[in-house]
Coordinates of C-alpha atoms and ligand atoms in Angstrom, one line a residue:
M20 CA 13.3 12.5 -3.9
S21 CA 16.3 13.6 -6.1
Q22 CA 19.7 12.4 -4.8
R23 CA 23.4 13.5 -5.8
T24 CA 26.5 10.9 -6.4
F25 CA 29.9 10.9 -7.1
S26 CA 31.8 9.7 -9.5
I27 CA 35.4 9.2 -11.4
I28 CA 36.4 8.0 -14.8
K29 CA 39.3 6.4 -13.8
P30 CA 42.8 6.3 -15.8
D31 CA 42.5 3.1 -17.5
A32 CA 39.3 4.4 -19.0
V33 CA 40.6 7.7 -19.8
R34 CA 43.8 6.2 -21.8
K35 CA 41.6 3.9 -23.6
G36 CA 39.3 6.5 -25.2
Y37 CA 36.5 5.5 -23.2
T38 CA 35.3 8.5 -21.6
A39 CA 32.4 9.8 -24.0
A40 CA 31.0 6.2 -24.0
I41 CA 30.9 5.5 -20.4
L42 CA 29.3 9.5 -20.1
A43 CA 27.2 8.2 -22.8
E44 CA 25.8 5.1 -20.6
I45 CA 25.5 7.5 -17.8
E46 CA 23.4 9.7 -19.5
K47 CA 21.1 6.7 -21.1
A48 CA 20.2 5.7 -17.7
G49 CA 18.8 9.0 -16.6
F50 CA 21.4 10.8 -14.5
K51 CA 21.9 14.8 -14.8
I52 CA 25.6 15.2 -15.1
V53 CA 25.8 18.2 -12.6
S54 CA 29.6 19.1 -13.1
I55 CA 32.5 17.3 -14.3
K56 CA 36.4 18.3 -15.0
R57 CA 39.4 16.5 -16.2
M58 CA 42.1 16.5 -14.0
S59 CA 45.4 14.5 -12.4
I60 CA 45.9 14.0 -9.1
S61 CA 49.0 13.8 -6.9
K62 CA 49.7 10.1 -4.9
A63 CA 48.9 12.2 -1.3
Q64 CA 45.7 13.7 -3.1
A65 CA 44.7 10.0 -3.9
E66 CA 45.6 8.7 -0.6
G67 CA 43.2 11.5 0.7
F68 CA 40.4 10.3 -1.1
Y69 CA 40.8 6.9 -0.4
H70 CA 41.9 7.1 3.2
V71 CA 38.8 4.4 3.9
H72 CA 41.1 1.9 2.7
A73 CA 44.5 3.1 3.7
A74 CA 44.8 -0.3 6.1
R75 CA 43.9 -2.5 2.8
P76 CA 46.9 -4.3 1.3
F77 CA 45.9 -2.8 -2.2
F78 CA 46.0 1.1 -0.9
G79 CA 49.7 1.6 -2.5
E80 CA 48.5 -0.2 -5.7
L81 CA 45.4 1.5 -5.8
T82 CA 46.6 5.1 -5.0
D83 CA 49.4 4.8 -7.4
F84 CA 47.0 3.8 -10.4
M85 CA 44.8 6.5 -9.1
S86 CA 47.4 9.2 -9.8
S87 CA 48.9 7.8 -13.1
G88 CA 46.9 9.5 -15.2
P89 CA 44.2 12.2 -16.2
I90 CA 40.7 11.3 -14.6
F91 CA 37.3 12.7 -14.8
P92 CA 35.5 13.4 -11.3
M93 CA 31.6 14.3 -11.5
V94 CA 28.7 14.7 -9.9
L95 CA 25.6 12.8 -10.9
E96 CA 22.0 13.7 -10.2
K97 CA 18.9 11.7 -10.3
E98 CA 16.2 9.8 -8.0
N99 CA 18.0 7.0 -6.0
A100 CA 21.2 8.0 -7.5
I101 CA 23.6 6.6 -5.6
A102 CA 22.3 2.6 -5.7
D103 CA 21.6 3.1 -9.3
L104 CA 24.9 4.1 -10.4
R105 CA 26.2 1.5 -8.3
T106 CA 24.0 -1.1 -10.4
L107 CA 24.8 0.6 -13.8
M108 CA 28.7 0.2 -12.8
G109 CA 28.3 -3.3 -11.9
A110 CA 30.5 -5.9 -9.5
T111 CA 34.0 -4.2 -8.3
D112 CA 35.6 -6.8 -10.2
P113 CA 34.6 -7.1 -13.9
A114 CA 34.9 -10.4 -14.2
K115 CA 31.7 -11.1 -12.0
A116 CA 30.1 -8.0 -13.3
D117 CA 26.3 -8.2 -15.1
E118 CA 26.3 -8.0 -18.8
G119 CA 25.6 -4.1 -20.1
T120 CA 27.2 -2.5 -16.9
I121 CA 30.1 0.0 -17.4
R122 CA 32.9 -2.4 -15.9
K123 CA 31.8 -5.6 -18.1
Q124 CA 32.1 -3.5 -20.9
F125 CA 35.0 -1.5 -20.3
A126 CA 37.0 -2.6 -17.4
A127 CA 39.7 -4.7 -17.1
S128 CA 40.6 -5.9 -13.7
I129 CA 39.9 -5.1 -10.2
G130 CA 42.1 -3.0 -9.7
E131 CA 41.6 -0.6 -13.2
N132 CA 38.0 -1.0 -13.2
A133 CA 37.0 2.2 -15.2
I134 CA 34.9 4.2 -12.6
H135 CA 34.2 4.9 -9.1
G136 CA 30.7 5.5 -7.6
S137 CA 30.0 6.5 -4.1
D138 CA 28.6 3.9 -1.5
A139 CA 26.4 5.8 0.4
E140 CA 25.1 9.1 1.4
E141 CA 28.1 10.0 4.1
T142 CA 30.7 9.1 1.3
A143 CA 28.9 10.9 -1.4
A144 CA 29.2 14.1 0.5
F145 CA 32.8 13.6 1.6
E146 CA 33.8 12.7 -2.1
I147 CA 31.9 15.3 -3.8
G148 CA 33.1 18.1 -1.4
Y149 CA 37.1 16.5 -1.7
F150 CA 36.8 17.4 -5.7
F151 CA 34.2 20.5 -5.9
A152 CA 33.5 23.7 -4.7
G153 CA 30.0 24.8 -4.2
I154 CA 30.1 27.4 -6.9
E155 CA 30.8 24.3 -9.2
L156 CA 27.8 22.4 -8.0
K157 CA 24.8 25.1 -9.3
Ligands
CMP27 P1 36.5 2.0 -5.9 O1 35.2 1.6 -6.3 O2 37.1 3.2 -6.7 O3 36.9 1.8 -4.6 C1 38.1 1.2 -3.9 C2 38.7 0.6 -5.1 O4 39.8 -0.1 -4.5 C3 38.0 -0.1 -5.8 O5 37.3 0.7 -6.7 C4 38.9 -1.1 -6.5 O6 39.5 -0.5 -7.5 C5 40.1 -1.0 -5.8 N1 40.2 -2.6 -5.2 C6 39.5 -3.3 -4.6 N2 40.0 -4.4 -4.4 C7 41.3 -4.6 -4.9 C8 42.2 -5.5 -4.9 N3 41.9 -6.9 -4.7 N4 43.6 -5.2 -5.7 C9 43.7 -3.9 -6.1 N5 42.8 -3.0 -6.3 C10 41.5 -3.1 -5.2

């Protein structure tokens, strides 16, 4: 059954000009891009998005980074989309990511790791709703 997940091309990858290459990997892996936009978010908006990490020591660094430049939030669809996107992204730390994954190819560090992907159905629902209105998801 088809499933939707949420992803962000992060500021590091946008700055380095990797957006199109990352989107090509995503399409090559069989995902349909349901919706996508380019935008910048404030520190407060990044804090809202990452609220589950509020107690982590890296929360300040993470939200400064995510509000440091344009991002591409998007909604992706395929069978098993949530798990398959996480496989395609590779490990959070690019040094530990498998060959051929997006983070292995395009990410520099655990903080600046090129791409975000939802980790579960409930998180995907929250994250899609945080960035997209229903009318953008037809
Ligand atoms: P993401 O999948 O967007 O979800 C939470 C993010 O926190 C994660 O990717 C990393 O970019 C970031 N993160 C996790 N661990 C660290 C860390 N030790 N230092 C900085 N950022 C981190």
